[in-house]
XYZ file of C-alpha atoms in Angstrom:
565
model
C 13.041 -19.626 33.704
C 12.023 -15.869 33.888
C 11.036 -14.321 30.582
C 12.840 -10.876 29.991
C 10.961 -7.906 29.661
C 11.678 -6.129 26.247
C 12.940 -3.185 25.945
C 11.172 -0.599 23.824
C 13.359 0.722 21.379
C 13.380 4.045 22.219
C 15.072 3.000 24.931
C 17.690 1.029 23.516
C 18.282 3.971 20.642
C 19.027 6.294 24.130
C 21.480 3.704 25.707
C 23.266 3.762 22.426
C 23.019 7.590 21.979
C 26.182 9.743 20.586
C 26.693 13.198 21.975
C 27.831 14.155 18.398
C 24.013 13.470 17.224
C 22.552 15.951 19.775
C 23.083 19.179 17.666
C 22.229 17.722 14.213
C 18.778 16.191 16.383
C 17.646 19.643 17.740
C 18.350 21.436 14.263
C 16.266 18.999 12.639
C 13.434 18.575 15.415
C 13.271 22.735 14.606
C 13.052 22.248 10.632
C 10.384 19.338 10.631
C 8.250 21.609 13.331
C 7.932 24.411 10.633
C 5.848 21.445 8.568
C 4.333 19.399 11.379
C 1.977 22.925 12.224
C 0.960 23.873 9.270
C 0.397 20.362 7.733
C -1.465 19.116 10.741
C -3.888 21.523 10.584
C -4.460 21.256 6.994
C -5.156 17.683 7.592
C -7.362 18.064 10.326
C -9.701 20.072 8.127
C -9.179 17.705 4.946
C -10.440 14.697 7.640
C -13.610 17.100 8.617
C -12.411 18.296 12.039
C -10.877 21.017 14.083
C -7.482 22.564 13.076
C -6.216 22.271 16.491
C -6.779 18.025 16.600
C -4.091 18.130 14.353
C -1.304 19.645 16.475
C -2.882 17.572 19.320
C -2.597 13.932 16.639
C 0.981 15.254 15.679
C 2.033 15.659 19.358
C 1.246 12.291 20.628
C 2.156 10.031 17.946
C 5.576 12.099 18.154
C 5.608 10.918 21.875
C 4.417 7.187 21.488
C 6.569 6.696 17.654
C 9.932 8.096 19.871
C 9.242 4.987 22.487
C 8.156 1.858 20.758
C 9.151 2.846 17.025
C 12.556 0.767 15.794
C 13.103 3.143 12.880
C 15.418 6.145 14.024
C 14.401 8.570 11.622
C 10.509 7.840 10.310
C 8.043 10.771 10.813
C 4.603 10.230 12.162
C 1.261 12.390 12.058
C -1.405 13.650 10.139
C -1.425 12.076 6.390
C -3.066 12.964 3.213
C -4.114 9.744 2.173
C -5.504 9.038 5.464
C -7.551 12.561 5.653
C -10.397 12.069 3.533
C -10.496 7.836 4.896
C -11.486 9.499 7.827
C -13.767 12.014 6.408
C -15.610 9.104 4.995
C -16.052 7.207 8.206
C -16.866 10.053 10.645
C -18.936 12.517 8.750
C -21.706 10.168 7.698
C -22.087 9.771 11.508
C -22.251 13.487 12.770
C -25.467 15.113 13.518
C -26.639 16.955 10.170
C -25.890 20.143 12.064
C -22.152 19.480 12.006
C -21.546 19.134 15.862
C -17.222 18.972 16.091
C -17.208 17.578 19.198
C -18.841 14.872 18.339
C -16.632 14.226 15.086
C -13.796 15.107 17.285
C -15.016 11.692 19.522
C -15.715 9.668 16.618
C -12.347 10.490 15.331
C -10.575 9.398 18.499
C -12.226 6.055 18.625
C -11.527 5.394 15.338
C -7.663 5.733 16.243
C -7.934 3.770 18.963
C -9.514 0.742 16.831
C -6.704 1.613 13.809
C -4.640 1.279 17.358
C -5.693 -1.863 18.107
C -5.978 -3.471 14.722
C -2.208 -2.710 14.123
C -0.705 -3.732 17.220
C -2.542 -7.193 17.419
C -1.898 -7.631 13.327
C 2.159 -6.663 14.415
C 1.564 -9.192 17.788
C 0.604 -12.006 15.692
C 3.353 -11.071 12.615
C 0.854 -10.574 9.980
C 3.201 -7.933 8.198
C 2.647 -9.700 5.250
C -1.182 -8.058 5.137
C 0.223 -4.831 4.163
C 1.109 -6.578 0.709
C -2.059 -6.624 -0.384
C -2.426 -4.268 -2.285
C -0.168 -4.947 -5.599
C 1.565 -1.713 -6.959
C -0.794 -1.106 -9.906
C -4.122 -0.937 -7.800
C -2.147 1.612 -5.440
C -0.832 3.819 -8.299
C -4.659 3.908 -9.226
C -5.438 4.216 -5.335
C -3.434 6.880 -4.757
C -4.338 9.042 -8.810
C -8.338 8.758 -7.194
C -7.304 9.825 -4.091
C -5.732 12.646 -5.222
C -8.679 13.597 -7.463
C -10.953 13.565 -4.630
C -8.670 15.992 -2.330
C -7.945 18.300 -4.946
C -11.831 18.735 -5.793
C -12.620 18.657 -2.313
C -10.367 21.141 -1.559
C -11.181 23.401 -4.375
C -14.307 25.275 -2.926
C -12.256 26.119 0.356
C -9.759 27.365 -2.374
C -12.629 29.809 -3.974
C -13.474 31.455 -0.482
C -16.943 29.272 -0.380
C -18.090 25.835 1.196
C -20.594 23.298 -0.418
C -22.688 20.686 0.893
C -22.425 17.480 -1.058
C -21.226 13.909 -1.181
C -18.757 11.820 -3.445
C -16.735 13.498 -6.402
C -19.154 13.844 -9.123
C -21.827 15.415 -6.465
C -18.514 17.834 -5.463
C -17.793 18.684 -8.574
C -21.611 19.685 -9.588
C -21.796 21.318 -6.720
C -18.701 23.466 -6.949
C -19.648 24.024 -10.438
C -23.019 25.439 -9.341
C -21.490 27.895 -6.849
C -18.864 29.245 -9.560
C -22.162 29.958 -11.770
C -23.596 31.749 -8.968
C -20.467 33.834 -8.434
C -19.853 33.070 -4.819
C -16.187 33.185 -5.345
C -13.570 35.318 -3.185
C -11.628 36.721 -5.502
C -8.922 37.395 -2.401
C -9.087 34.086 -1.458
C -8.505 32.731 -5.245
C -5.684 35.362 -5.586
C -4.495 34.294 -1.606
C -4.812 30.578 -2.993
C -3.270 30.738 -6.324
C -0.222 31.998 -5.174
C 0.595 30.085 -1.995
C 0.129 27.161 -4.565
C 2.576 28.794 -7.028
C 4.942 29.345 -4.238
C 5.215 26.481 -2.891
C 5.885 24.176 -6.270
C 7.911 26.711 -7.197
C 10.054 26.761 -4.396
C 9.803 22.673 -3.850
C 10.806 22.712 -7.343
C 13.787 25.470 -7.545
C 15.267 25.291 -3.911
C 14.016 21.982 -2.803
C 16.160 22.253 0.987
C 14.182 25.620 1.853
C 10.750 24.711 3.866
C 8.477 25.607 1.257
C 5.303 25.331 3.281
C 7.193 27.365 6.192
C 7.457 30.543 3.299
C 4.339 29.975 2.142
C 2.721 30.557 5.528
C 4.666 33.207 6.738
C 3.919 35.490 3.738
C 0.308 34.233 3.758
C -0.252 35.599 7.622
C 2.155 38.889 6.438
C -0.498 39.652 3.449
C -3.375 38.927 5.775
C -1.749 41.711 8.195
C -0.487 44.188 5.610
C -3.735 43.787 3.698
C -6.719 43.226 6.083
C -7.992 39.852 4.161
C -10.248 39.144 6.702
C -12.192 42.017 5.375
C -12.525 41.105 2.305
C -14.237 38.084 2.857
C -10.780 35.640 3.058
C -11.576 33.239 5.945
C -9.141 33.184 8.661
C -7.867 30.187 10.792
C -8.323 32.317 13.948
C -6.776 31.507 17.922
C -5.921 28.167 18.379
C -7.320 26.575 21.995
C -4.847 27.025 24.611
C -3.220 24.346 26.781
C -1.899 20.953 26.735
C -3.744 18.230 24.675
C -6.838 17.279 26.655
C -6.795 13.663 28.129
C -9.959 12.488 26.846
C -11.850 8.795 26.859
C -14.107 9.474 23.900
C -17.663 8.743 24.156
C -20.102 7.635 21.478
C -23.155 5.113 20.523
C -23.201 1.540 20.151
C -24.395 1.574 17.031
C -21.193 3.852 15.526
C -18.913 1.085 16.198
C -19.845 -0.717 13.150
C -19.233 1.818 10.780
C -16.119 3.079 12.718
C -14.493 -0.657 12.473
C -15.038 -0.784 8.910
C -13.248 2.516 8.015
C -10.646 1.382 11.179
C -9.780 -1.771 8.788
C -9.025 0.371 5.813
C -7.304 3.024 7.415
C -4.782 -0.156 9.469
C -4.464 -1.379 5.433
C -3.220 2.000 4.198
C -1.130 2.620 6.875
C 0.919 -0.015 7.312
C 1.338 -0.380 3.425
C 2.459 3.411 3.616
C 4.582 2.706 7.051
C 6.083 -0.180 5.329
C 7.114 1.238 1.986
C 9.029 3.997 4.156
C 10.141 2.486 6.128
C 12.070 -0.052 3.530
C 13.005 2.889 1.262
C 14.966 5.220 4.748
C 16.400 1.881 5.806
C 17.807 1.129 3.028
C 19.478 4.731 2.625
C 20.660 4.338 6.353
C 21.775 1.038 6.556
C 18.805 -0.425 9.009
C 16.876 -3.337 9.033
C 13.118 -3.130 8.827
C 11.533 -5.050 11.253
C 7.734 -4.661 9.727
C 5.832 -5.952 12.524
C 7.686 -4.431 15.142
C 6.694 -1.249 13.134
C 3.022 -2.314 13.183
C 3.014 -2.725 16.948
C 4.345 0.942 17.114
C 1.962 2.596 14.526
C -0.860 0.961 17.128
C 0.893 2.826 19.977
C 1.011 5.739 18.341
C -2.872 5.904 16.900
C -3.898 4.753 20.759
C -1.897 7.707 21.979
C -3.232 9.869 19.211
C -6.940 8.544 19.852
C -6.977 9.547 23.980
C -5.699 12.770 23.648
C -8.123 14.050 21.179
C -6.638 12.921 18.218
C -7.085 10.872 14.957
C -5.450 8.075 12.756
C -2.110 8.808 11.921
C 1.092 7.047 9.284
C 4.233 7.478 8.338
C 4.808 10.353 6.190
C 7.443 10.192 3.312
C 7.910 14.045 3.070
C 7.856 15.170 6.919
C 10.674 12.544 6.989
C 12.676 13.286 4.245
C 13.270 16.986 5.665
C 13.944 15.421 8.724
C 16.859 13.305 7.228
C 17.940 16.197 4.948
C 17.974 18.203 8.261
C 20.335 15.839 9.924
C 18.217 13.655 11.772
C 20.021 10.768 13.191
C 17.443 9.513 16.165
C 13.821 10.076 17.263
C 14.909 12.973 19.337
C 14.328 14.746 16.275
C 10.758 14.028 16.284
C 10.502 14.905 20.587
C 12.009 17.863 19.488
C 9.112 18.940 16.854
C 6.028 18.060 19.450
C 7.972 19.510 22.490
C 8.169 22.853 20.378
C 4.360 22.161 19.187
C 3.215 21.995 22.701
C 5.194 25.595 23.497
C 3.268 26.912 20.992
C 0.146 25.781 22.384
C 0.385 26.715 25.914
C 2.479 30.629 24.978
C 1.137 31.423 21.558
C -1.949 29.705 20.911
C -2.690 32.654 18.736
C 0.379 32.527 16.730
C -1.666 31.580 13.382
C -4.630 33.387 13.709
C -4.335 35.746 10.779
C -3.652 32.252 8.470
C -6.321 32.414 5.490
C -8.085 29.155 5.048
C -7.026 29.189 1.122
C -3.417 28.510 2.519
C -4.388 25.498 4.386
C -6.385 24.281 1.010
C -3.037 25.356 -0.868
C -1.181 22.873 1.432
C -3.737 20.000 0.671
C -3.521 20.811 -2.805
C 0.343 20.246 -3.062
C 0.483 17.535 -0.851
C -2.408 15.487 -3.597
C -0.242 16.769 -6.274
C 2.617 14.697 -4.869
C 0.283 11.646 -4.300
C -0.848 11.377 -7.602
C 1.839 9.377 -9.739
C 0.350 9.713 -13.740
C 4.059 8.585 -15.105
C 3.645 5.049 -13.275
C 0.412 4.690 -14.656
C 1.814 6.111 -18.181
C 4.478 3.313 -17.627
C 2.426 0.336 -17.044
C 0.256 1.223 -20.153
C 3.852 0.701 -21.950
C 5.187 -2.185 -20.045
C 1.719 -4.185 -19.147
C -1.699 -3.579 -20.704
C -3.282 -5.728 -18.130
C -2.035 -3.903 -15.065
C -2.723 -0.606 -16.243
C -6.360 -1.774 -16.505
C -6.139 -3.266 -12.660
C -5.004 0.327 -12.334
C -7.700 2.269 -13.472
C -10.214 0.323 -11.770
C -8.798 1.021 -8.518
C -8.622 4.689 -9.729
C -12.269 4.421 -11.280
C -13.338 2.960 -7.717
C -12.101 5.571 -5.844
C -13.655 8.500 -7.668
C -16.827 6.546 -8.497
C -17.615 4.938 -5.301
C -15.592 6.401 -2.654
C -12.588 6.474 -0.445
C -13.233 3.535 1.464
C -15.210 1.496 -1.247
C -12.157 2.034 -3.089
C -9.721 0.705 -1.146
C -11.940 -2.216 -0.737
C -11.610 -2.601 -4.513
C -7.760 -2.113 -4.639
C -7.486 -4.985 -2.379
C -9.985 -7.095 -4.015
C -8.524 -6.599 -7.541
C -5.066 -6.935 -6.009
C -6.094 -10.508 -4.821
C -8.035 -11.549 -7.908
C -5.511 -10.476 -9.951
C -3.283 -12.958 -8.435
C -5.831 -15.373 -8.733
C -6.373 -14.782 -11.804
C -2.334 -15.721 -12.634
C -2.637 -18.737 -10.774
C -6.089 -19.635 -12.533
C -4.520 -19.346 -15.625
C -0.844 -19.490 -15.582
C 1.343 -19.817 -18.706
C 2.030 -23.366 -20.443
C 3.825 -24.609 -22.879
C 5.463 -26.938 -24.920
C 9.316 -26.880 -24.750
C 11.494 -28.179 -27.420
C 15.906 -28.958 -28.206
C 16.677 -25.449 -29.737
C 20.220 -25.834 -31.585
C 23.375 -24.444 -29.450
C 21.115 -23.548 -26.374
C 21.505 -26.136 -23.441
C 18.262 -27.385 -22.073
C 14.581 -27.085 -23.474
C 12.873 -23.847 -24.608
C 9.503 -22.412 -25.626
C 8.416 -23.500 -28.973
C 6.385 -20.372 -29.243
C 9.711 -18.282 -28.502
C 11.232 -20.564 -30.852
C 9.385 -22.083 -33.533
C 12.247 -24.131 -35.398
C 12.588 -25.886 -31.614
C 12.955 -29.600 -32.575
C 10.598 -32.094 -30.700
C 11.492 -35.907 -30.549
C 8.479 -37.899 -32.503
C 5.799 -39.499 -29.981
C 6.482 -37.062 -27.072
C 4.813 -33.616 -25.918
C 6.854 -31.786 -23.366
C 4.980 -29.744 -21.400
C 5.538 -27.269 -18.975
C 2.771 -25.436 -16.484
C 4.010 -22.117 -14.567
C 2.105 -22.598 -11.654
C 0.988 -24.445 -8.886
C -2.059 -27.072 -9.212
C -5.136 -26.584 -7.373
C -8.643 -26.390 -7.379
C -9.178 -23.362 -9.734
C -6.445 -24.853 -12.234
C -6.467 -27.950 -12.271
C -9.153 -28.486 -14.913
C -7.367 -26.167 -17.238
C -4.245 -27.946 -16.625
C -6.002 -31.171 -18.249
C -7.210 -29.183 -20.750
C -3.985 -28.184 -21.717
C -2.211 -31.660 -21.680
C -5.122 -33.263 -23.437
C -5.230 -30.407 -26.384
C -1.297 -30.680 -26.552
C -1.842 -34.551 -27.014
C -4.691 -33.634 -29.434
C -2.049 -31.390 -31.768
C 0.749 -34.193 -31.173
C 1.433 -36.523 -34.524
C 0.998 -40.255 -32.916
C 1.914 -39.306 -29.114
C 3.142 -41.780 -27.225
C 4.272 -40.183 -23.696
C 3.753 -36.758 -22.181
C 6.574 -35.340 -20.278
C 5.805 -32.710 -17.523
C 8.325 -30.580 -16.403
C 6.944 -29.621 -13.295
C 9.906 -27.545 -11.683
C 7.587 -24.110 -11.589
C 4.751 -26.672 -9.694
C 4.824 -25.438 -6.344
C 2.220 -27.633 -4.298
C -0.744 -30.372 -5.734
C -3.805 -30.040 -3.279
C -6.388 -32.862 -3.402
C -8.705 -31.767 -6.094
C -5.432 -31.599 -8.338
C -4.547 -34.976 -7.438
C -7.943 -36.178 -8.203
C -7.585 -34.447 -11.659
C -4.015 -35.893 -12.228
C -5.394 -39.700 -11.491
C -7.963 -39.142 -14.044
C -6.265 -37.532 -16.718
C -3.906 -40.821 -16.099
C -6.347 -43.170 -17.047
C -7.597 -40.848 -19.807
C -4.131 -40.876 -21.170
C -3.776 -44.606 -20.710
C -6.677 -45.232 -22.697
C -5.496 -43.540 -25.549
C -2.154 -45.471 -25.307
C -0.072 -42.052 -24.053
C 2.130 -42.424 -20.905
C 1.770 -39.454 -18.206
C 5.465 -38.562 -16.487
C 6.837 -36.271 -14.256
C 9.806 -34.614 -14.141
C 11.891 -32.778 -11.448
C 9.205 -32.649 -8.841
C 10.015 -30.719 -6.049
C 10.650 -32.675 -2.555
C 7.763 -31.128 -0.224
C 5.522 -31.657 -3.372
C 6.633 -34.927 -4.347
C 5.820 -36.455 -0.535
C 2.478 -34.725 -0.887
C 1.980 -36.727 -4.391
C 3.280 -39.854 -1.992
C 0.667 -39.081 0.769
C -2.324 -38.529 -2.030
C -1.476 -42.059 -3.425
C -0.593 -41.116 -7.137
C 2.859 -42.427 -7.035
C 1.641 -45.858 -6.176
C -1.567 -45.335 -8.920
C 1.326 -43.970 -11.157
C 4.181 -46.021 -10.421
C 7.623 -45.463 -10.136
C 8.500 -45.146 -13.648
C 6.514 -41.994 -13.699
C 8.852 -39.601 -12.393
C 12.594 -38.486 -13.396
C 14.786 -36.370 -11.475
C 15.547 -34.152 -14.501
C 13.845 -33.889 -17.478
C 16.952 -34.927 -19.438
C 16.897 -38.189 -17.708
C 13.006 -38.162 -18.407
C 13.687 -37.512 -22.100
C 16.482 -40.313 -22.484
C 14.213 -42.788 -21.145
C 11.593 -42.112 -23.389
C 14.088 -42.297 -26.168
C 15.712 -45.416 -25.138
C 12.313 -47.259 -24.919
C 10.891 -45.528 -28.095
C 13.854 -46.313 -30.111
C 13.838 -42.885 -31.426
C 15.645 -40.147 -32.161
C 16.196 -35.910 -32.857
């Protein structure tokens, strides 16, 4: 039988498509275009290349998102957190002289491997990978990140450039310049207030296109007040044409770097694409279909990465004026990079009286929003523990780097569930008066506890790393016992035994034995139970050894002990 070929969902969202959407589609495409320009040429500076690879980036993932994206409503293009990922990769690589074109390749392979990572990760269904990273190391993630744009950004803001590496080298350096009064004092002033303006206006009037104001009154007092002579750096006219076809070409010996950063860059991305994609679908109604959206975010870096381009990811802001706009399907979004490319090939020059400080002012407000100091100030209150997970990953990122510190968000994101399962919680449970079952001793201490028999209860599965400290804790309950006589597990929160627990568990039978103490188990989950079965502890143990319930467990012990409450 004939396999099918699948139909991209683009496609299926046109078969589908309601005349009544067409108006509120257009109107929205014509909002979101009055961000897409502005913001992807910010973020083609903030990643250390050309303003106009940014229009070019926003254009084609646009295209590529519309055809092979399932979510009808999720922007693509040029993202802050991605910007200074990329900066890290590709500017270690170019020439010491600064050659663009050669950052401009760089940059293009790079989202062709981010390309290919994501759409073989979404071909094989490893969505799960963009879990990684827990959401304390990303609140501290994201707080570094947006300590290193806003520094970065600063000198840019001051109407000067520096040459220096890493945030404390930044910050010395911009400190250096200040002392030897190479500041613009138009550019501050030009700066200053498009940053004012556009909080302000986010802030006050949050459905007017702040950035859109900010720009247009930024290119009016360039005109009315000739900043370019007065030192205020200007964007100046954009290349004109079409986005230039282009199969980048580099060295051998970049690709090693470039997959590195490409690995990070897939990680953030698809965390990013996935969070937003989960928080619109669940306004809208729609299912998200994560690796479906990983395959897409690869088609839309390729696209991004032969056309001149960079890595791109969903962006929560870009999409939530498209929904407030009335967006209802990715016409929306053909809408915003058909307009881009009119711009391109009639008014090229259309922002060339834009002052750099604006563009920094847009970078500026868009770390501002990345940085989230009340979640931090919240798991200080709710969870000592995470808050310190979090300001490692913050710690990392402004220490050691962009990439370096998403390396350590993931790591401490894995060890710190590690670390749970290395040492989970355990207790003993006792009869607590007019509550049905058995509770925490610790949460209540008047708990009653039949004589001869510890009750025990281990939150986690048993494996390698734990299994020794399981012992440890059913030999030092035994220990603190008055003349024990059986240990009851209740092993409902034991997910799986692996072999080096089972090992553990025979020998802490015969230990037990020794000292006269009986080792049960009680309600055993099935798949673990036949793995117990296979290992050959419930023939070592013998039947006797495990209860369906631990009430049954307990009234066995009782009837054999002769004892009582």
């Amino acid at each position: 039988m004939r396999g099918t070929v699948p139909v991209p969902p683009g496609v299926r969202t046109l078969r589908g498509y309601q005349r009544s959407w067409l108006v509120k589609d257009l109107v929205a495409g014509v909002v979101l275009t009055t961000l897409l320009v502005p913001q992807g040429m910010a973020y083609a500076e903030l990643a250390g290349l050309p303003a106009i690879t940014g229009l070019y980036t926003s254009v084609m993932c646009l295209l590529a998102y519309a055809v092979a994206g399932p979510s009808r409503i999720l922007v693509l293009g040029p993202d802050s957190s991605l910007g200074p990922m990329i900066a890290a990769t590709i500017l270690p690589l170019v020439a010491s002289g600064g050659d663009s074109e050669r950052a401009v390749a760089l940059a293009s392979v790079l989202a062709l491997m981010v390309g290919a990572i994501t759409i073989l990760a979404g071909v094989a269904r490893l969505g799960f990978i963009a879990d990684l990273i827990s959401k304390p190391t990303m609140i501290g993630y994201m707080n570094g990140l947006a300590l290193t744009i806003l520094v970065g950004q600063l000198p840019k803001l001051f109407g000067f450039s520096v040459d220096a590496d890493g945030l404390i080298g930044e910050l010395d350096a911009l400190v250096r310049k200040l002392a030897d009064g190479a500041t613009v004092p138009a550019a501050v002033a030009v700066g200053g207030c498009c940053i004012v303006l556009v909080l302000l206006l986010q802030r006050l009037v949050p459905k007017v296109p702040a950035v859109l104001v900010m720009v247009v009154l930024a290119i009016g007092a360039t005109v009315a007040f000739d900043l370019g002579e007065h030192g205020v750096k200007l964007v100046g006219r954009l290349p004109k044409g079409l986005p230039p076809f282009t199969v980048p070409d580099i060295r051998w010996d970049d690709l090693g770097p470039l997959f590195v950063g490409a690995l990070g860059i897939a990680l953030v991305s698809l965390a990013d694409t996935i969070s937003n994609a989960s928080a619109f679908a669940n306004r809208s109604g729609q299912e998200v279909r994560g690796n479906d959206e990983m395959i897409a975010i690869g088609a839309a870096n390729a696209a991004a990465g032969l056309f001149q381009g960079f890595p791109v990811s969903t962006s929560g802001s870009r999409t939530a004026v498209a929904e407030r706009a009335g967006a209802r399907t990715q016409l929306t979004g053909l809408v915003g990079a058909g307009l881009i490319l009119l711009m391109l090939v009639l008014l090229p020059g259309l922002f060339r009286n834009l002052p750099q400080p604006a563009l920094a002012a847009v970078v500026i407000t868009a770390s501002l929003s990345l940085a989230d100091l009340s979640g931090a100030g919240r798991l200080w209150r709710q969870r000592k523990a995470e808050f310190w997970l979090c300001m490692a990953a913050f710690l990392g990122v402004a220490l050691l780097g962009v990439l370096p510190g998403i390396a350590v968000a993931v790591g401490l994101s894995i060890l710190n569930v590690f670390r749970r399962a290395w040492w989970p919680y355990s207790t003993v449970l006792g009869r607590v008066a007019g509550l049905e079952g058995y509770h925490d001793v610790r949460s209540h201490p008047d708990a009653q506890r039949l004589p001869g028999l510890v009750l025990l209860r281990f939150d986690a599965p048993l494996f390698f790393a734990n299994a020794k400290s399981f012992r440890d804790e059913v030999l030092r309950a035994v220990r603190d016992a008055a003349e024990p006589r059986c240990v009851v597990i209740a092993a409902e929160p034991v997910t799986d035994v692996d072999t080096t627990a089972a090992d553990v568990l025979e020998e802490l039978d015969e230990v037990l034995r020794g000292r006269g103490v009986d080792l049960v188990f009680a309600e055993l989950k099935d798949p673990v139970r036949r793995k117990v079965e296979r290992y050959g502890l419930a023939q070592a143990f013998g039947p006797e050894a495990f209860f369906p319930t631990v009430e049954s467990a307990v009234e066995a012990y009782r009837a054999r002990a002769g004892v009582d409450w």
